[in-house]
PDB file of C-alpha atoms in Angstrom:
ATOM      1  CA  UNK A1232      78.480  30.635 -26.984  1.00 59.00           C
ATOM      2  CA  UNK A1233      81.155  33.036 -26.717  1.00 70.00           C
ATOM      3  CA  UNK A1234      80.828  35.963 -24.482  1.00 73.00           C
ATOM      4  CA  UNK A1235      81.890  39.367 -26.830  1.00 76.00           C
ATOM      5  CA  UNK A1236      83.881  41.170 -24.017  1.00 82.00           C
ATOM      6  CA  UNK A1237      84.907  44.052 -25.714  1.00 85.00           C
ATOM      7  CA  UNK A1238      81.159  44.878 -27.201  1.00 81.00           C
ATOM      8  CA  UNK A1239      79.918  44.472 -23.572  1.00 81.00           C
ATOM      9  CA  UNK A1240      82.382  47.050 -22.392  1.00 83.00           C
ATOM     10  CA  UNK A1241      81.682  49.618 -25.572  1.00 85.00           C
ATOM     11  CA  UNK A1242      78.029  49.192 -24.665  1.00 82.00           C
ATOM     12  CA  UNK A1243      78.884  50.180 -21.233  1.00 82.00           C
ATOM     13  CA  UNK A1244      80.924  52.768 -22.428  1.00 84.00           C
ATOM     14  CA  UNK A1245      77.794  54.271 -24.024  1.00 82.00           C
ATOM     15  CA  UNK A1246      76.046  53.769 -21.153  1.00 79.00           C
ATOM     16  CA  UNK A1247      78.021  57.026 -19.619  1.00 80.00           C
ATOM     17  CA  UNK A1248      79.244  58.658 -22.737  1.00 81.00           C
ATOM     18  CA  UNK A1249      74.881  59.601 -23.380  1.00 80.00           C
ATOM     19  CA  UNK A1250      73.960  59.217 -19.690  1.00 79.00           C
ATOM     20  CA  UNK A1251      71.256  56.374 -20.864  1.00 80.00           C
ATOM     21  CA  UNK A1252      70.141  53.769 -18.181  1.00 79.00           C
ATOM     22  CA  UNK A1253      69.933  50.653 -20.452  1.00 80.00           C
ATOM     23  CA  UNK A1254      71.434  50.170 -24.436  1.00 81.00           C
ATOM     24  CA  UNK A1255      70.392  47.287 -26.133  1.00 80.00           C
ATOM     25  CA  UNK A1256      72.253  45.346 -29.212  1.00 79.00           C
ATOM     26  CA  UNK A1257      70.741  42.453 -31.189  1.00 82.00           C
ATOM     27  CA  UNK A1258      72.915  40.495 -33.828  1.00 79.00           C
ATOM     28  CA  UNK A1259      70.693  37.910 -35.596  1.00 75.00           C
ATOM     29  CA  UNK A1260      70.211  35.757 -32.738  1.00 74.00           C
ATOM     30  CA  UNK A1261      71.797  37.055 -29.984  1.00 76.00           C
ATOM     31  CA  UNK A1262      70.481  39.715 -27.963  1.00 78.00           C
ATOM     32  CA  UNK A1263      73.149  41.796 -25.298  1.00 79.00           C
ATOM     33  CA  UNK A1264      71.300  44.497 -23.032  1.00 78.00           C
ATOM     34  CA  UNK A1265      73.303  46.196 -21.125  1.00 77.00           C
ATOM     35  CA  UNK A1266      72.404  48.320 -17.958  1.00 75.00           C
ATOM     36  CA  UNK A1267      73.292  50.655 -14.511  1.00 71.00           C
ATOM     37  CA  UNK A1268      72.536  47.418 -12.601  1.00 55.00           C
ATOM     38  CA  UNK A1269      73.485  44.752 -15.118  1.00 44.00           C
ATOM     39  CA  UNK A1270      74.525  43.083 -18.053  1.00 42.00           C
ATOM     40  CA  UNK A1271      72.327  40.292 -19.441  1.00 43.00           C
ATOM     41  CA  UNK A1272      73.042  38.229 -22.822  1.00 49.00           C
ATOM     42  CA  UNK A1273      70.239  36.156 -24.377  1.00 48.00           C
ATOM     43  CA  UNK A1274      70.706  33.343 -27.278  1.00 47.00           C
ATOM     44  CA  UNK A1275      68.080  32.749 -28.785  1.00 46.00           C
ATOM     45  CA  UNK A1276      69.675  29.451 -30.552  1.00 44.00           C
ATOM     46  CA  UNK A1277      70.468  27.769 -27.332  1.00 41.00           C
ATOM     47  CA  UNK A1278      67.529  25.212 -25.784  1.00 39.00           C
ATOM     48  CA  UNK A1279      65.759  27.356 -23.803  1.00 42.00           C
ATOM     49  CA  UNK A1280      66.913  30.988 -23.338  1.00 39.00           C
ATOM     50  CA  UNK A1281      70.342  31.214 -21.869  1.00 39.00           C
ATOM     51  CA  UNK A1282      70.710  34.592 -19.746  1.00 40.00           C
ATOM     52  CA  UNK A1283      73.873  35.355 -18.460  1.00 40.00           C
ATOM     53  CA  UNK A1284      73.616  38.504 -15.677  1.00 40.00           C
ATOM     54  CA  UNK A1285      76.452  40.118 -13.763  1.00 38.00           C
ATOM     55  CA  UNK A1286      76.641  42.714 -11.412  1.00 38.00           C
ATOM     56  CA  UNK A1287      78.171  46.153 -13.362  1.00 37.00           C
ATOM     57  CA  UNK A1288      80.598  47.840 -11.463  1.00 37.00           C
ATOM     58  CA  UNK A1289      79.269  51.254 -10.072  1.00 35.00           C
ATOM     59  CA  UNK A1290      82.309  52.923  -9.237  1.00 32.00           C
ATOM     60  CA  UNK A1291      81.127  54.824 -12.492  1.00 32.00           C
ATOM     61  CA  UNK A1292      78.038  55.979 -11.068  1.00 33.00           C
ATOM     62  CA  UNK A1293      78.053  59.040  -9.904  1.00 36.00           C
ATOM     63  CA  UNK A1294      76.377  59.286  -6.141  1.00 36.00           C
ATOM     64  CA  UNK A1295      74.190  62.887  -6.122  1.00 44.00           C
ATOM     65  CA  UNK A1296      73.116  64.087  -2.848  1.00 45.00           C
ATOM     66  CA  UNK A1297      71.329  67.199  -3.871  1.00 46.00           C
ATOM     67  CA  UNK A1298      69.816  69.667  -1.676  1.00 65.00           C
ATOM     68  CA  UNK A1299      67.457  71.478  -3.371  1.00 80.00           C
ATOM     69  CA  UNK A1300      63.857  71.139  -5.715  1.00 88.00           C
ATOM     70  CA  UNK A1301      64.468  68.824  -8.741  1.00 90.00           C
ATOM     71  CA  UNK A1302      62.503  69.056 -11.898  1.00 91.00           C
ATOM     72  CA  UNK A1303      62.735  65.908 -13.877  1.00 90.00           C
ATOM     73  CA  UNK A1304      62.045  65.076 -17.357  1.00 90.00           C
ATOM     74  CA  UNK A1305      58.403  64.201 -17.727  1.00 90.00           C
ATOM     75  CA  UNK A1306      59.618  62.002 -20.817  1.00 90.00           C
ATOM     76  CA  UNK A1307      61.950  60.244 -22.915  1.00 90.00           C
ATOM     77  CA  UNK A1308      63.846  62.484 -25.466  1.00 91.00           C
ATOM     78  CA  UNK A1309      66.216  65.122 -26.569  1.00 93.00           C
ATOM     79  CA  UNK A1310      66.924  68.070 -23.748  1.00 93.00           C
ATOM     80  CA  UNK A1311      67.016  71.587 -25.285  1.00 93.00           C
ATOM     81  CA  UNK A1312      68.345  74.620 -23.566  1.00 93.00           C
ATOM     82  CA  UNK A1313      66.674  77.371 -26.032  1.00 92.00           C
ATOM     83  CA  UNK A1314      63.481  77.327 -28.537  1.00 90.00           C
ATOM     84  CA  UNK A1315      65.667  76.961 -31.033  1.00 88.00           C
ATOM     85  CA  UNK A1316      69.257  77.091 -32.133  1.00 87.00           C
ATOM     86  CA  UNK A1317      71.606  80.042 -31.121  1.00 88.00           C
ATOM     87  CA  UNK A1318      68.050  81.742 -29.065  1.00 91.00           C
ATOM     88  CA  UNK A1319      68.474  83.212 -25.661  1.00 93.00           C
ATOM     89  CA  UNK A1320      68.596  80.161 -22.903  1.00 93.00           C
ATOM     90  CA  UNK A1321      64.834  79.618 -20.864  1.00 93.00           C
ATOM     91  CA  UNK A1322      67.086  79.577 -17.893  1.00 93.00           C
ATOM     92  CA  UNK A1323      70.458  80.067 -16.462  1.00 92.00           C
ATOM     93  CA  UNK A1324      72.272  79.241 -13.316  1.00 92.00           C
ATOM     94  CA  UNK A1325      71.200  81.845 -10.676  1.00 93.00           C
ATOM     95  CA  UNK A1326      68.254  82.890 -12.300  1.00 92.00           C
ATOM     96  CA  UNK A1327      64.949  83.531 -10.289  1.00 94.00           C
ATOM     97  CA  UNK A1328      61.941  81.169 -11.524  1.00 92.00           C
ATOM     98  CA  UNK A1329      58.387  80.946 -11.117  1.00 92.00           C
ATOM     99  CA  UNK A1330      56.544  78.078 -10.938  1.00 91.00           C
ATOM    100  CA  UNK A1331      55.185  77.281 -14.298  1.00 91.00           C
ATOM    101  CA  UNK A1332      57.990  78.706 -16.236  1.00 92.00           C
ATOM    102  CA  UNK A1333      59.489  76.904 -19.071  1.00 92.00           C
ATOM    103  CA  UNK A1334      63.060  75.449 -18.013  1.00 93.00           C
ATOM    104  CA  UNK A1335      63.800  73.697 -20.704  1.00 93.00           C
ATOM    105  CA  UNK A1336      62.413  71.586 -24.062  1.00 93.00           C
ATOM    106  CA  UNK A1337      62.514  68.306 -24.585  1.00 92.00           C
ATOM    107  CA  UNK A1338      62.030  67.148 -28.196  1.00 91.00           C
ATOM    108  CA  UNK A1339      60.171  63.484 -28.219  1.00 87.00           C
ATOM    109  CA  UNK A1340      58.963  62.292 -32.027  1.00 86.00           C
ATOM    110  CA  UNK A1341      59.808  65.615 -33.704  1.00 84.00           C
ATOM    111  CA  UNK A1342      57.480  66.920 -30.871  1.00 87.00           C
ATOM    112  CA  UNK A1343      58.687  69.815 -28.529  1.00 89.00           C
ATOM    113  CA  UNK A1344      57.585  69.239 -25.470  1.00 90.00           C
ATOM    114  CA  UNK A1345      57.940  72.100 -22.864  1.00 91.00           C
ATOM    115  CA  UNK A1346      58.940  71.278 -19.454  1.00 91.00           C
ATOM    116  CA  UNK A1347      57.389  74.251 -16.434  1.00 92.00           C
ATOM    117  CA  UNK A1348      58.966  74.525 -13.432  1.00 90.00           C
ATOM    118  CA  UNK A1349      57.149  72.801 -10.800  1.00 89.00           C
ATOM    119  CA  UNK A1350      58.607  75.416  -8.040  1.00 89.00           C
ATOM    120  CA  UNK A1351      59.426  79.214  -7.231  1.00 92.00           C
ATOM    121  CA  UNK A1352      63.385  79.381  -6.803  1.00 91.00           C
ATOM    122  CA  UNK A1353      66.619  79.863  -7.845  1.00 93.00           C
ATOM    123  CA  UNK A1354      68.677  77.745 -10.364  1.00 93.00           C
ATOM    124  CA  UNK A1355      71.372  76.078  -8.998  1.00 92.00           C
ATOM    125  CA  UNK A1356      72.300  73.629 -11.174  1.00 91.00           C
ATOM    126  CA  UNK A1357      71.198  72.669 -14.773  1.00 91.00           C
ATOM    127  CA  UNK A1358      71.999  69.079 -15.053  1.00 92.00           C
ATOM    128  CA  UNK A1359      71.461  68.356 -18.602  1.00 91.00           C
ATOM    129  CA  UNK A1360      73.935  69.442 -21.553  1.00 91.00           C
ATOM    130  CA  UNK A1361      71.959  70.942 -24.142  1.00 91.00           C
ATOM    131  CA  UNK A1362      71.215  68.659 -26.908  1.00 91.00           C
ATOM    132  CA  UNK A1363      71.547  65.249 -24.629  1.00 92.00           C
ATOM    133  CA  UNK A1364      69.362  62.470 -24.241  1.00 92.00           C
ATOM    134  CA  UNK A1365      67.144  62.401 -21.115  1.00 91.00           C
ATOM    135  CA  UNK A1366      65.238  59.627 -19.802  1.00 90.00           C
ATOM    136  CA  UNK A1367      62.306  59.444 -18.301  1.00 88.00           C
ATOM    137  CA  UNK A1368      62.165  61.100 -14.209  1.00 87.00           C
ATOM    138  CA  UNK A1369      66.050  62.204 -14.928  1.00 90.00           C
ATOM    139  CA  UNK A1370      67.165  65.634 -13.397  1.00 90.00           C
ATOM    140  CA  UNK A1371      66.851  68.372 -15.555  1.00 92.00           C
ATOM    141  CA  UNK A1372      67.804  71.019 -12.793  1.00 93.00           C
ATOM    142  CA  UNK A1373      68.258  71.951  -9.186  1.00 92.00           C
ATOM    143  CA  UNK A1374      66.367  74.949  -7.609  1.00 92.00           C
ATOM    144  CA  UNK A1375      67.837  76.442  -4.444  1.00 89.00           C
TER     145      UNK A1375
END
């Protein structure tokens, strides 16, 4: 079996390009998943199942030592600054929150999911371009 090179570096490409943690590609019988902490490709044609794993180089990944509260995505999806297109922002950097207040949406199965503050504070940082895909436990935004 040859080893695609250059569809194991666009997958990784990906990887950053939508912030995702794992991409997967299947071809008719061969399977390449690609990941933060490694690539694997799986044959299906060869006897028994062939996996091939490598360590990805994280000089990509991005080390963040944040001080601060986090809120995290309680989900898989689509991150959404505003209830709906050109609509005023839930939040902004600097702006005073309350606990419970809606800090952003994010849209899972045509479903819009609000996601409350879990703290009182001050936005620091808002992590997520609007419109991005989030996974699940990513950083939405940092409260001072």
């Amino acid at each position: 079996m040859k080893i695609d090179k250059k569809l194991i570096k666009e997958l990784s490409e990906y990887l950053e390009e939508f912030n995702l943690t794992e991409i997967e590609f299947t071809e008719k019988d061969t399977k390449i998943k690609v990941s933060k902490n490694n690539v694997s490709i799986n044959n299906q044609l060869t006897s028994g199942n062939r996996n091939i794993a490598a360590p990805k180089d994280n000089a990509n990944q991005i080390n963040n030592n944040n001080s601060g509260k986090e809120i995290t995505s309680p989900i898989i999806g689509t991150a959404y600054h505003a209830p709906e297109p050109g609509a005023k922002k839930f939040v902004e950097v600097g702006k005073k929150i309350k606990k419970g207040d809606t800090v952003m949406i994010v849209e899972a199965m045509k479903t819009m999911n609000h996601v409350p503050s879990t703290d009182n504070g001050v936005v620091k940082e808002i992590c997520v371009d609007d419109g991005n895909p989030v996974e699940f436990g990513q950083t939405l935004i940092i409260l001072e």
